Structure formats: C-alpha cells, structure tokens
Coordinates of C-alpha atoms and ligand atoms in Angstrom, one line a residue:
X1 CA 33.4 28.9 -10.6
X2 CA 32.8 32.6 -9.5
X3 CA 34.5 35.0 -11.4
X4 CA 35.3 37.2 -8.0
X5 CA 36.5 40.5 -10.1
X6 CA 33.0 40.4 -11.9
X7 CA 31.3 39.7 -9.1
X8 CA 32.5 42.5 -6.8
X9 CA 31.8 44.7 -10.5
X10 CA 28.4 43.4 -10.5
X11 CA 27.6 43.4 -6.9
X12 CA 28.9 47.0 -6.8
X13 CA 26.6 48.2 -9.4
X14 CA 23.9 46.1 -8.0
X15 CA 23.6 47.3 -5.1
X16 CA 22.7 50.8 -6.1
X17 CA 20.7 49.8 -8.5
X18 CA 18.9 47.5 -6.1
X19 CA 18.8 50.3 -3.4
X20 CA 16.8 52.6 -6.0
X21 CA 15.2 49.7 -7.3
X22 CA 13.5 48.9 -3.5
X23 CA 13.0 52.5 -2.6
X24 CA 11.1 52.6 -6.2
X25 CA 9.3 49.0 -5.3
X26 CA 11.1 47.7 -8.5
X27 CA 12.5 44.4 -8.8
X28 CA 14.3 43.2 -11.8
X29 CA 16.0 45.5 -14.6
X30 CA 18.9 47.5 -13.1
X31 CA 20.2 50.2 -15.5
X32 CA 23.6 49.7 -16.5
X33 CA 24.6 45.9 -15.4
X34 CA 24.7 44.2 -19.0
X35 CA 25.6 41.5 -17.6
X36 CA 22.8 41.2 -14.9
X37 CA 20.1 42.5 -16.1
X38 CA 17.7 41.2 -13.4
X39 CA 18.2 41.0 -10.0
X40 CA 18.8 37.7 -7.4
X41 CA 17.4 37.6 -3.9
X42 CA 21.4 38.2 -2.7
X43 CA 21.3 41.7 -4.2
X44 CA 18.2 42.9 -2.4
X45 CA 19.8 41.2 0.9
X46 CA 22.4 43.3 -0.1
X47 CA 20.8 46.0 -1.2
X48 CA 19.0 46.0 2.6
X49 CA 22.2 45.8 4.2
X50 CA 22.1 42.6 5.3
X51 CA 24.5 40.4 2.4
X52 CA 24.0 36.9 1.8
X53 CA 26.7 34.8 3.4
X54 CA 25.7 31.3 1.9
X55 CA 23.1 31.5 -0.8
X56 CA 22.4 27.8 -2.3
X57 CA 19.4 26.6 -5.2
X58 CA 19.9 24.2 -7.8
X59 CA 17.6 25.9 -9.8
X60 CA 18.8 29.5 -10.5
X61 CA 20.7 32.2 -10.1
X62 CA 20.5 33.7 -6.1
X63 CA 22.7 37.1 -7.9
X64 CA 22.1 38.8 -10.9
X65 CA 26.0 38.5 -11.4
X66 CA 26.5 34.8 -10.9
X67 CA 27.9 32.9 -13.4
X68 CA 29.1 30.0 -11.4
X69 CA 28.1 26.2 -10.8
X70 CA 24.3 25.4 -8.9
X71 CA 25.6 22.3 -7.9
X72 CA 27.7 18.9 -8.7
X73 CA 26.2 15.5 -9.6
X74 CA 28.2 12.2 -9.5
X75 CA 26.7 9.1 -11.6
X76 CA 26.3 5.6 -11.0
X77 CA 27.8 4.2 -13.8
X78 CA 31.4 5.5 -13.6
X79 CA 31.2 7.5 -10.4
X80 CA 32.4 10.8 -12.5
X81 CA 30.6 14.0 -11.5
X82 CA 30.0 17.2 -13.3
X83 CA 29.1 20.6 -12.3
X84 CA 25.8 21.9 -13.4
X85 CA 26.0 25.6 -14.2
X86 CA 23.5 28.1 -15.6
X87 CA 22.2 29.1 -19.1
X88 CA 22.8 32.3 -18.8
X89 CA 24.7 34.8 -16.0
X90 CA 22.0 35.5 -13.5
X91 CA 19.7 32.9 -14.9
X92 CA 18.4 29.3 -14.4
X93 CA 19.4 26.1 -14.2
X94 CA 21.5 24.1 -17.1
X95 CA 19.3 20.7 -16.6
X96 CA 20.1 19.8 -19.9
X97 CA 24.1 18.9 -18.7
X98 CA 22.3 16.6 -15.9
X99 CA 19.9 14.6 -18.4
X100 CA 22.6 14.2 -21.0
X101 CA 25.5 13.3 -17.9
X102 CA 23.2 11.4 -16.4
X103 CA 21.4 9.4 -19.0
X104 CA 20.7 5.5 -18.4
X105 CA 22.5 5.6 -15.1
X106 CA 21.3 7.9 -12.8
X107 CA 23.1 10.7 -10.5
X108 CA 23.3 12.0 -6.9
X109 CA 24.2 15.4 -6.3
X110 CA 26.9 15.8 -4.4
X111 CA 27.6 19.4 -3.8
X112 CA 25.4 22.4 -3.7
X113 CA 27.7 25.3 -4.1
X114 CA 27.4 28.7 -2.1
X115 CA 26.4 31.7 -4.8
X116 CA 27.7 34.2 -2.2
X117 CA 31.2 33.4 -2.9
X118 CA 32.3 32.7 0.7
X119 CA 32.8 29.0 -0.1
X120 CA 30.1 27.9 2.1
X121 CA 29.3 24.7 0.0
X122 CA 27.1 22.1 1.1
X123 CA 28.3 18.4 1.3
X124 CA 27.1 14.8 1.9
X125 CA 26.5 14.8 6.5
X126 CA 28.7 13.2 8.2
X127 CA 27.6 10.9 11.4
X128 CA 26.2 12.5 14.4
X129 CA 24.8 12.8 18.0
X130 CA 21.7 10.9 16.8
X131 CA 22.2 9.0 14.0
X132 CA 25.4 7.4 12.2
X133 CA 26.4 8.4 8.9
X134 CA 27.8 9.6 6.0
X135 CA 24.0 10.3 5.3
X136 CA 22.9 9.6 1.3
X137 CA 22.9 12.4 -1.4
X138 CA 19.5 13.0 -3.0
X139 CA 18.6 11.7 -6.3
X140 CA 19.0 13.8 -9.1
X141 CA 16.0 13.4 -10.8
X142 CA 13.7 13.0 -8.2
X143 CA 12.2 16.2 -7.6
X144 CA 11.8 17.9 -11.3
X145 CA 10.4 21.6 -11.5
X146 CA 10.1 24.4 -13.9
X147 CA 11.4 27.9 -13.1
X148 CA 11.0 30.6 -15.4
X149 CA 9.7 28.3 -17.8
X150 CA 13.0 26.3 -17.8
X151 CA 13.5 22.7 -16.5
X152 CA 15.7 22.0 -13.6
X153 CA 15.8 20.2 -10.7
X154 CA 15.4 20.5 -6.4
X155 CA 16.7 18.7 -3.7
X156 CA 14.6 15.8 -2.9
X157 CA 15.3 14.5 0.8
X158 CA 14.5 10.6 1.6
X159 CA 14.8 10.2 5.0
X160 CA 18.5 9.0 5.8
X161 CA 19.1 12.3 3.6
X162 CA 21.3 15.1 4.7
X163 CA 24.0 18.1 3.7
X164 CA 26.3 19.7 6.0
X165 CA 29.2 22.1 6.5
X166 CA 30.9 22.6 9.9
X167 CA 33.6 24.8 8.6
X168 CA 31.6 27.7 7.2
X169 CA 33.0 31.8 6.7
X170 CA 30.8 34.4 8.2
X171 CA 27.4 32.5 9.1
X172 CA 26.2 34.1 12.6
X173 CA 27.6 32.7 15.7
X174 CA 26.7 33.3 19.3
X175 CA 24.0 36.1 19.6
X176 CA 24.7 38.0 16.3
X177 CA 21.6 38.7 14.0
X178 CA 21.2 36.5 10.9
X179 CA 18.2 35.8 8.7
X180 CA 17.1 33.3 6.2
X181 CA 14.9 31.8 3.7
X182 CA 13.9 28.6 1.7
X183 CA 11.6 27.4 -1.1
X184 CA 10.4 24.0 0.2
X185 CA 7.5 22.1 -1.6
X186 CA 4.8 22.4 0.6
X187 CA 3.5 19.4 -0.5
X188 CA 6.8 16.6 0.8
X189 CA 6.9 16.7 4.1
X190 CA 6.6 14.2 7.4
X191 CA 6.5 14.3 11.1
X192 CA 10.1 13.0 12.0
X193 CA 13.0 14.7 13.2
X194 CA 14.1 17.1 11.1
X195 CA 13.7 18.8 8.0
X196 CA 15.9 22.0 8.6
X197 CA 17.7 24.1 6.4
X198 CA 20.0 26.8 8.6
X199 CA 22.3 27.2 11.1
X200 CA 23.7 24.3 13.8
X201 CA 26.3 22.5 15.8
X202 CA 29.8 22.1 14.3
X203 CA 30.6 19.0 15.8
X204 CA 26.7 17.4 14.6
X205 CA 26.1 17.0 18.5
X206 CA 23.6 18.0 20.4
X207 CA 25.2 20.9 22.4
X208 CA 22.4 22.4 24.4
X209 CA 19.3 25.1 23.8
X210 CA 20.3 28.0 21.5
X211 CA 22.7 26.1 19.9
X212 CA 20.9 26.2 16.5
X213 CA 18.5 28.4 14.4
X214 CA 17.4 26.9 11.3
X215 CA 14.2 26.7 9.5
X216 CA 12.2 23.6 9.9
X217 CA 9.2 22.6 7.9
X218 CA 7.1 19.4 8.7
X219 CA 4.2 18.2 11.1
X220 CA 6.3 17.2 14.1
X221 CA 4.4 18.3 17.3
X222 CA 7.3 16.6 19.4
X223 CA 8.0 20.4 21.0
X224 CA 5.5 22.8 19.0
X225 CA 3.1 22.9 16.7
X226 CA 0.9 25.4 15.0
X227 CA -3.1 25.3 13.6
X228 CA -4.4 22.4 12.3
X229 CA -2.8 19.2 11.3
X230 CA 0.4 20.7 9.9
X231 CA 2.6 21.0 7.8
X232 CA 4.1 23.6 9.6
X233 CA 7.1 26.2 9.0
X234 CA 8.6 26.1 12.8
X235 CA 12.3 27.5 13.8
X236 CA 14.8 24.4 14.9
X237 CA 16.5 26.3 17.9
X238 CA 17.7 22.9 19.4
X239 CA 16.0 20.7 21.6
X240 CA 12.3 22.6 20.5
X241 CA 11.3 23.5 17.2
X242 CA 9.1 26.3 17.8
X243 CA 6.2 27.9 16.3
X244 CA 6.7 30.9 18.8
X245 CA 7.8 32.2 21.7
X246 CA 8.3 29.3 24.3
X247 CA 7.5 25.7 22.9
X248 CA 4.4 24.1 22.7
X249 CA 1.5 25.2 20.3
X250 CA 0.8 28.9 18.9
X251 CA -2.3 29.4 16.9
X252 CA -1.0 32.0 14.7
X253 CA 1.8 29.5 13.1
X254 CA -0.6 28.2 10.0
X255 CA -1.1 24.8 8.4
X256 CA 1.2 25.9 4.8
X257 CA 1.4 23.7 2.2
X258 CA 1.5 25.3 -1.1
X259 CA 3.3 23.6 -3.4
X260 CA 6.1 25.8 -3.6
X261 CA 6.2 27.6 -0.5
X262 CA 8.5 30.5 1.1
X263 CA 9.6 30.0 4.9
X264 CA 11.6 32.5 6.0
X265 CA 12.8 32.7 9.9
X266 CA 15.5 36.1 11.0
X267 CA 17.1 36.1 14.6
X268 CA 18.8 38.7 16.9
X269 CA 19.3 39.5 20.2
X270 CA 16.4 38.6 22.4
X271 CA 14.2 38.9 18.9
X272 CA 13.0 36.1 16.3
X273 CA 10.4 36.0 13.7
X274 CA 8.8 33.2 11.7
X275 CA 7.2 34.5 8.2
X276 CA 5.8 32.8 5.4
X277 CA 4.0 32.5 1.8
X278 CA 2.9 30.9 -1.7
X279 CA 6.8 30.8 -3.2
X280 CA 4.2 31.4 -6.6
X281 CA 2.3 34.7 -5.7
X282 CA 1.2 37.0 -2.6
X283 CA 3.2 38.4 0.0
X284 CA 4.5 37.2 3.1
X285 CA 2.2 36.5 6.0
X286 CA 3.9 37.0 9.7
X287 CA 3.4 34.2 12.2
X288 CA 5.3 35.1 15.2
X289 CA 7.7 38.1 15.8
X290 CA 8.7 38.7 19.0
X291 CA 11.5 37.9 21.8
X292 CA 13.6 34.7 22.8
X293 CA 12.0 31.8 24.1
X294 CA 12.5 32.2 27.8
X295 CA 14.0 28.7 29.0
X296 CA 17.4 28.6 29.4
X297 CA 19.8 28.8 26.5
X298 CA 17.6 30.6 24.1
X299 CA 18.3 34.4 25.9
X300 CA 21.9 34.6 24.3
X301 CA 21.9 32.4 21.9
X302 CA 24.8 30.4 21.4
X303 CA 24.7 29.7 17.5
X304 CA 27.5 27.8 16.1
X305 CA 27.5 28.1 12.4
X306 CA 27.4 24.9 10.9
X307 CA 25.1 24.8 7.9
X308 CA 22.6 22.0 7.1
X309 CA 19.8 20.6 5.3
X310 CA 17.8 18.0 5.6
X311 CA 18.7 17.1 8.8
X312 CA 18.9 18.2 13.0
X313 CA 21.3 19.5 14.1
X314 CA 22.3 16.1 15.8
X315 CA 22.7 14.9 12.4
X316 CA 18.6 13.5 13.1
X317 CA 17.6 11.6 9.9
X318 CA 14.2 10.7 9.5
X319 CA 12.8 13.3 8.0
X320 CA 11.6 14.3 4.2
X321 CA 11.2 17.3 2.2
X322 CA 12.0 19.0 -1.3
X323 CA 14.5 22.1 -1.2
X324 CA 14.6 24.6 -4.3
X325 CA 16.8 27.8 -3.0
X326 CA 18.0 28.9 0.1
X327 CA 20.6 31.8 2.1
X328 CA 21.2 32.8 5.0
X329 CA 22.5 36.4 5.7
X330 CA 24.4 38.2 7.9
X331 CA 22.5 41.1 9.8
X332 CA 18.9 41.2 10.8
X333 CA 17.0 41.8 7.5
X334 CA 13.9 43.9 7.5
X335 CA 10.3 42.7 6.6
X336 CA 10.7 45.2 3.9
X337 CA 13.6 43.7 2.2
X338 CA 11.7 40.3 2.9
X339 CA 9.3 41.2 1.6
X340 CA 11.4 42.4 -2.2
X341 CA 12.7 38.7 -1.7
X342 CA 9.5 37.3 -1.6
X343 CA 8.2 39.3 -4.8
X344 CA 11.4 38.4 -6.9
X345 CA 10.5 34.7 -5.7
X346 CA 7.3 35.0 -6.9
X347 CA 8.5 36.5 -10.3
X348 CA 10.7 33.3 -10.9
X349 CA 8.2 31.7 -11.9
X350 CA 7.8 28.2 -9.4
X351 CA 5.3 25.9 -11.3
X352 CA 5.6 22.1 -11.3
X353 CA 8.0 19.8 -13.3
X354 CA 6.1 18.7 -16.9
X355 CA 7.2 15.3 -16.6
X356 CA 4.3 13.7 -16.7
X357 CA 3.0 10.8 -18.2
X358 CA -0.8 10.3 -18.8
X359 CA -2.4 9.7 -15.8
X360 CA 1.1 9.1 -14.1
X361 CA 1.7 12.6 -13.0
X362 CA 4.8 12.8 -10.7
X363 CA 3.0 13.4 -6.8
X364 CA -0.2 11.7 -8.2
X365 CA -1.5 9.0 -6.4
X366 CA -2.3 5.8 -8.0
X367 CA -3.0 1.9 -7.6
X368 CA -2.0 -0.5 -10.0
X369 CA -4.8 -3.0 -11.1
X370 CA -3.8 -6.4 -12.6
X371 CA -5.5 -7.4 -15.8
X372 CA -4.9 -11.0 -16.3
X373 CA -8.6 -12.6 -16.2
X374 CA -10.2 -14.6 -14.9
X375 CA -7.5 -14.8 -11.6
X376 CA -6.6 -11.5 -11.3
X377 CA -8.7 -8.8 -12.3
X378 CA -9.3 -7.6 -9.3
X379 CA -5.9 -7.6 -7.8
X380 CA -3.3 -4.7 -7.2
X381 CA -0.3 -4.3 -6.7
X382 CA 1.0 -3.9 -3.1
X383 CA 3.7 -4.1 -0.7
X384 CA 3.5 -7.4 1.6
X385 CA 3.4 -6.7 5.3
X386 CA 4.8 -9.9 6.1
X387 CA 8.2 -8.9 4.3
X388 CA 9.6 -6.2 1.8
X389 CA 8.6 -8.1 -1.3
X390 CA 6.0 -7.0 -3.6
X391 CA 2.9 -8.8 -4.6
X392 CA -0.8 -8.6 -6.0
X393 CA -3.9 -9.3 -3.8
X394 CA -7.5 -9.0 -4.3
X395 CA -8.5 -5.5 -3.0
X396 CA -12.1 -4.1 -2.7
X397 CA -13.6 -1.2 -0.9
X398 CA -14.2 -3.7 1.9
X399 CA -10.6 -4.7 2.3
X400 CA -9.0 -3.1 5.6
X401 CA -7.6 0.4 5.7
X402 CA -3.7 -1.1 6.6
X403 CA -4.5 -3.2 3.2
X404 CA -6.1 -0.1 1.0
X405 CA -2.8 2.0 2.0
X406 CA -0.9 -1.0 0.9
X407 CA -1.9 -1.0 -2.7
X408 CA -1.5 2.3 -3.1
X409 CA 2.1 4.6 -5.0
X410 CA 2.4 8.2 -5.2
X411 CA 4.3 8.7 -9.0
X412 CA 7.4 10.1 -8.7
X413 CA 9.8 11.2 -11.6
X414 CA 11.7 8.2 -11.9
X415 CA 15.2 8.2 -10.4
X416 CA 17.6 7.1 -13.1
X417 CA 15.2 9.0 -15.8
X418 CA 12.7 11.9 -14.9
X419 CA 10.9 11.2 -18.2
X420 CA 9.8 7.5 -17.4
X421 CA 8.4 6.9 -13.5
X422 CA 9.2 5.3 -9.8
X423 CA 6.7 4.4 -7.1
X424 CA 7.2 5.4 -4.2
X425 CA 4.4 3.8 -1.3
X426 CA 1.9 5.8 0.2
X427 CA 2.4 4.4 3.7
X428 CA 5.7 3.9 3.9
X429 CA 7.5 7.2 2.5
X430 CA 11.0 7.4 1.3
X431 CA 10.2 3.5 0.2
X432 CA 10.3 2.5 -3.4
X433 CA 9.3 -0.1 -5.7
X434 CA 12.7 -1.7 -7.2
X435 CA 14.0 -5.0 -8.4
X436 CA 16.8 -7.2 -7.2
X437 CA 17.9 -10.6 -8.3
X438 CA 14.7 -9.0 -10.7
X439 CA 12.5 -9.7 -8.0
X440 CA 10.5 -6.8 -7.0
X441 CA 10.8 -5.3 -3.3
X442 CA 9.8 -2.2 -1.2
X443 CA 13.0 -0.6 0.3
X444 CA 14.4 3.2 1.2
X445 CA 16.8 4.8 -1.5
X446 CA 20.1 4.7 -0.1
X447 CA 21.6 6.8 -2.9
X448 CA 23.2 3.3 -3.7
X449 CA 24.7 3.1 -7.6
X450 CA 21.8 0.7 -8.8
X451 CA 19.1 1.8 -6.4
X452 CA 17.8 4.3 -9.0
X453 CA 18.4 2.2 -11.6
X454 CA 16.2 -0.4 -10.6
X455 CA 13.7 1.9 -9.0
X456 CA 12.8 3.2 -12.8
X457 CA 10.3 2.0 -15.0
X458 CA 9.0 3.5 -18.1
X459 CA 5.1 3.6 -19.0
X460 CA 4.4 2.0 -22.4
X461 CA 1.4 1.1 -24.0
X462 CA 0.0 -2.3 -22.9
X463 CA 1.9 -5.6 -23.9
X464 CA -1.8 -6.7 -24.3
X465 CA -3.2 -3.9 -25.8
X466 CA -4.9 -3.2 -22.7
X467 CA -3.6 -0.5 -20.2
X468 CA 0.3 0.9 -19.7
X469 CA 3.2 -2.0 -19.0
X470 CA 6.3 -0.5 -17.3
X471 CA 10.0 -1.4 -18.8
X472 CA 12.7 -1.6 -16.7
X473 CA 15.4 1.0 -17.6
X474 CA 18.0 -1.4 -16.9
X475 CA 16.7 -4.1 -18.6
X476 CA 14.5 -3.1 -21.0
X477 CA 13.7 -6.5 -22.3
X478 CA 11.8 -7.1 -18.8
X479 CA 8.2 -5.8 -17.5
X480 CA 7.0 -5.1 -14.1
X481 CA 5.2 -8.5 -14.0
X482 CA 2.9 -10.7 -11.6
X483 CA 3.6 -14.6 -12.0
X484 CA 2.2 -16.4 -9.1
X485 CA 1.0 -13.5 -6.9
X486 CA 4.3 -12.6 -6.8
X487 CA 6.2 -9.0 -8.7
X488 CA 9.0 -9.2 -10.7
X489 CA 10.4 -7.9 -13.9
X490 CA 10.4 -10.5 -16.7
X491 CA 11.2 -10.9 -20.1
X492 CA 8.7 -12.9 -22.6
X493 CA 10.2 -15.8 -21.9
X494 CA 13.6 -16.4 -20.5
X495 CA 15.1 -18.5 -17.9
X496 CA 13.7 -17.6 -15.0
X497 CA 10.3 -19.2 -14.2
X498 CA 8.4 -16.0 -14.1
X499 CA 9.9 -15.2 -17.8
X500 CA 6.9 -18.0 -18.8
X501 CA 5.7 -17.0 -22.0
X502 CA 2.3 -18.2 -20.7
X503 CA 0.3 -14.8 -20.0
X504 CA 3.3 -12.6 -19.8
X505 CA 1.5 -10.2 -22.3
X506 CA -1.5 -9.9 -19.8
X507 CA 0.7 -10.4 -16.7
X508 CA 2.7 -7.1 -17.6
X509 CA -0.2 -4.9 -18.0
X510 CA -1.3 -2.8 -15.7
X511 CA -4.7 -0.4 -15.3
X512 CA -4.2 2.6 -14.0
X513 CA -6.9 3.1 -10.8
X514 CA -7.5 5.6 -8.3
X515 CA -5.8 5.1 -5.5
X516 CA -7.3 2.6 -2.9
X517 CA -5.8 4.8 0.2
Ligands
LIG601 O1 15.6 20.8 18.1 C1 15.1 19.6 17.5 C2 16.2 18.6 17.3 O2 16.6 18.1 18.6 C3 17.5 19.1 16.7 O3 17.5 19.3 15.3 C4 18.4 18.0 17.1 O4 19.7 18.4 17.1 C5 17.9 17.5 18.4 O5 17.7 16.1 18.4

C-alpha cells in the first residue's frame, strides 16, 4: 500500500521540483527526490495546482513517489488474488507477479487501486438503471502492452465489462471544476452505450442531464458524433455524449484512433473542453472548448462523483475498449499543464505488447484454412449462424459478405496465457472461440473461472508437418480439430468420436490465411 509519510515527503519535494520543472519545460529528473527521480502525471497536476484525486493505470506509476499496488488479480483456479505492484518506486508495472500467479489458470483483475491516496479504488459495477449486474472483471491477459520497454498489462473491456465506485473522497460534485485524462487504445472500440471512464451517478441510475462528466471514446452517434466514421473521443454528460457544445455533430471533434491515444476532457462552470493526441508522440490537439451545452441540466451541472469505467453511468454495458492509465483532478487544469501531462505520456514509452506469434500477432486479423485434402482444403473455420457452435465451410471470394465475416478472428493474447492465443470473431466482438463438453462454440467472456481457460490455445508447428495446430491449455493432449464439419478439441484418439485417429494429424492443422472479411 502507500506509504502516506513518504508520500506527503515526496509530493512535497515534487511539487517544487515540478513547478521549476514546467516553468523550465522539463519533465522528468527532479533534483533532490532519490526516491523519485522522474516525475508522474499526478505531480504536474500538482504541480499546476490542480492534484489528482483518483489516479488509476495498471501499467505504471501516476507519481514519481508511489510505491504502492497497480491493481489486484484473482485466479481461476483457487479464487486467491494478489496485488501487482511496481518494479521500482515511481516505475512500471510488476507483470512478472501476474504471469507467475496466474500461470495455467488464468486471472481477472479485480481492483484498480487509486495512486492518489484518497482510496478511490475501482471495483467490479454493480447493477443499474440499464442493465443488471455485478458486471464481469476484465481478463488479465487480454490486453498485453509494453511501457518503458517493460511488459505489463491494460484493462481490456468485453462488453458486459465495468468498474465502479459510488463512495469516492474529493471527486467534483455539483458545478465545481475537475479535469481528466485516459490512455485508451485507439484501435478497440464499438458503437454501443458506453465506453466512459470519469465521473457519474452514485446510485448507477440515470438521474437527469448534468448528472455525469466522463470521457467517452467509441463511434456511437446515438447523441453526437464528430468527422468521419469515428472512433470518436466525446464527453458522457448524461443523456448525450457530446462532441461539443449542444448535441449532435461537430466537425472539429476528429476520427482518433491511434493505437494508444490520449483523451483528455476538463469541466467548470459554464466551461468544457474536449482535447486529444497520439499517447506515443505530439502534442495535444483541441476539439472543442467552450461553454455548457444549453438544454436544461447541463448550465449547473449537477455531478455526483461516482467513478467508472467501462460503463454509462446507468451501469450501460455494451460497450468495448482497452484502458492503460487514467485521473481525474480536482480544479480546472490548464492546457499548459495538459499539455506537460501529455509529454510525460509520450515519454513512457506506449508501444504494443510483443506477444506475438508468427503471423498470429495479437489485433491481427486472420482466417483459419483447413488442410485435410481432398474434402476440405478449401474450408475455414467459422462461427455457424444457425447456432453458437463452430464449424468449417467451403469459403471463396464469391461466398456472401455475412459468410466472409464469418470465417474471419482477430488474434488476441490468449486469456489464460498471453504467450499462446484466443480468437476473438470479427463480427461479433467480445465473442470468443472456446470449448465445452470439448466442443467448440462462439460465446462472450463472462470472466467465468474456465472461460479463459478454454478460450486459449497455443500455436505449435503442424501435427502434419503442414501449417500451425493449436493445443488446448487445459488439455494439452487435445487440438483445435474439424471431424465432420464440425470444431472440437481432440486428442489422437480417445473416446470421443472426433478423437478418431483417422486424419487427426491433418484435421488439426491449420493454414494461416488472410482474413476473408
Ligand atoms: O449519456 C449517455 C448515457 O445515457 C449514459 O452513460 C447513461 O447513463 C445513459 O443511458
């Protein structure tokens, strides 16, 4: 946990040595804190005169003093959890402790701890307004990064995802000013209701306009919208997320999606702004700054603060996204000390997890082309429309769009082990390819004990010398296998029909393709 004398020790000599350090544009090494010798994003809020009052990542340190826990993960096997911590004071993530905790089983995490030390610590969401709960807990493993050329680990949000806390200490209420930022991947993202990270309802209702102010990112055009097809970064205010001043579209609010990208949103009295950038270089661009929507409820607001993520404020639950840091702060910050945040940001070092495997690059796209001959050569493997089972089928550059979509998996790390894979569909996000009864289906992660588990399989060369065959984690005696059209896992031979020694070499192995869709 926080050591609180150090951290008032720290934060005291931080925040003159940030002060010089922004009037001087500098933004790491301050003289004379051996134990922080770079500086957070919290100490140039601070710095600015506008302190943190949650600061959450699972990736690094949001204070060049903090020595605390990211976050807590529980696993499947034995429901223990274990806080992951940081290498180093001030420094990155610990992912090591979640591989080794985790190993074989899989893990959720279950808290994200606050940095700022007012205990604002985010939790699984409870049922709301819109949508029953508790919500699920993201995988561990799912969304793998590096930072500062260390491994670690975001947030990944399936829909049904979401973290909350209704009973927070200092977070803006009413009209009073607060700002805020996030490091989403620009790249995860869909059009349902709602991807936030900020400030909401206490009681996960729906109380009326103004009652939130959180960011939103995603390419719902239910209230606004901004240029081109989205994604978007938009502000959740309740009933609108809005790209700027009154609902609706606003040309200024850009199409983002780097793959790590900064949003960053600020409210005061009858002011806003919405600002933005690559989380991996450049500034910050500005896409609306200005006053309160004028319907009714925005002109005071009437903040609450709650804090979620992944979620509306109604506890809404369909949306997706990946979350690498976030705070919120209390005061109005300035563009200039956004603008110090954004070059630290930049100076962490964002680049994409190296879990790769071949061609089966997590957030590639792929299909999955059979290679027994002479039935099935050219048949991939897809998801059947008619149910949630998994199957092959002949697929060709005349076969229907619906069908082409069908047959194709973006790779993701896999759930129960980021260095083997999962599959998640292309057309059916948050879905993934798993086994029960070791017959293969197409089904949301629920953050269930087995789900990741039997939504992992790891690449190995070809049982026929041909192509990659994929072991089940859990069983690692069985394949991902076709037998009769059909996808299982299976063992070479066994007692299940589809264990039939008879082509089970070629049955389990797999080409590679470009994706059909
Ligand atoms: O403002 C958009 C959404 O509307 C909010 O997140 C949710 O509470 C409501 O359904």
């Amino acid at each position: 946990m926080i050591k609180p004398s150090i951290r008032r020790v720290g934060r005291a000599l931080l925040a003159v040595g940030a002060t010089a350090a922004l009037s001087l544009g500098l933004l790491t090494a301050t003289a004379g804190t051996s134990q922080a010798a770079t500086q957070g994003p919290c100490d140039l809020y601070r710095a600015g005169g506008t302190p943190c009052v949650a600061a959450h990542s699972t990736t690094r340190a949001l204070y060049g003093a903090y020595s605390g826990p990211l976050y807590q993960v529980r696993r499947a096997s034995d429901n223990a959890t274990r806080n992951i911590g940081l290498l180093s004071t001030g420094g990155y993530a610990d992912a090591a402790a979640q591989d080794s905790f985790c190993a074989g089983t899989g893990c959720v995490i279950t808290v994200l701890y606050d940095q700022s030390g007012r205990g604002n610590h985010l939790t699984q969401a409870p049922a709301g307004g819109a949508a029953g709960g508790p919500d699920n807990l993201a995988n561990a493993f799912e969304a793998p990064v590096t930072v500062g050329g260390h491994k670690a680990y975001g947030v990944y949000v399936a829909p049904g995802t979401g973290y909350r806390n209704n009973n927070t200490n200092g977070i803006a209420t009413g009209d009073q000013p607060e700002g805020m930022y996030a490091i989403f991947d620009g790249t995860h993202f869909n059009g349902g209701c709602c991807f936030d990270y900020g400030n909401a309802e206490t009681n996960n209702l729906d109380t009326g306009n103004g009652h939130m102010e959180a960011l939103y990112f995603g390419d719902n055009r239910s209230w606004g919208s901004g240029s081109g097809n989205g994604p978007w970064v938009m502000a959740d205010l309740e009933n609108g997320l809005f790209s700027g001043v009154n609902r609706g579209p606003n040309a200024n609010d850009p199409s983002v999606n780097n793959r790590f990208l900064t949003a960053m949103l600020k409210g005061g009295p009858n002011q806003w702004a919405l600002r933005g950038g690559d989380a991996r270089s450049g500034g910050l661009s500005t896409f609306y700054s200005g006053a309160r929507p004028n319907a009714t409820g925005y002109n005071p607001m009437h903040k609450e603060g709650a804090i979620i993520l992944g979620i509306g404020g109604d506890n809404s639950k369909w949306a997706q996204g990946t979350f690498y840091e976030g705070v919120m702060t209390q005061g109005y910050p300035s563009d200039a000390t956004e603008n110090a945040v954004q070059a630290n940001i930049t100076a962490a070092g964002y680049t994409s997890g190296s879990t790769g495997t071949g061609t089966l690059t997590p957030g590639s796209r792929i299909s999955l082309r059979a290679t027994t001959a002479p039935c099935c050569t050219s048949h991939y493997l897809r998801h059947d429309d008619a149910d949630t089972k998994v199957v092959i089928s002949d697929t060709n550059s005349s076969s229907s769009a619906t069908d082409k979509a069908d047959a194709t998996w973006i790779v993701r790390a896999g759930l129960a082990d980021s260095s083997c894979v999962s599959f998640e569909s292309a057309n059916n996000p948050g879905r993934f390819l798993h086994h029960y009864n070791y017959e293969l289906y197409l089904d949301f992660d629920n953050g269930a004990g087995s789900f990741a588990q039997d939504s992992t399989f790891c690449p190995t060369g070809g049982n026929s010398g041909t192509g990659t065959s994929f072991q089940s984690v859990n069983f690692p005696t069985k394949y991902l296998r076709h037998y009769n059209y059909t996808a299982y896992i299976a063992s070479n031979g066994g007692s299940n029909s589809w264990d039939s020694s008879a082509s089970w070499a070629a049955d389990t192995s797999w080409l590679v393709a470009q994706p059909w869709g």
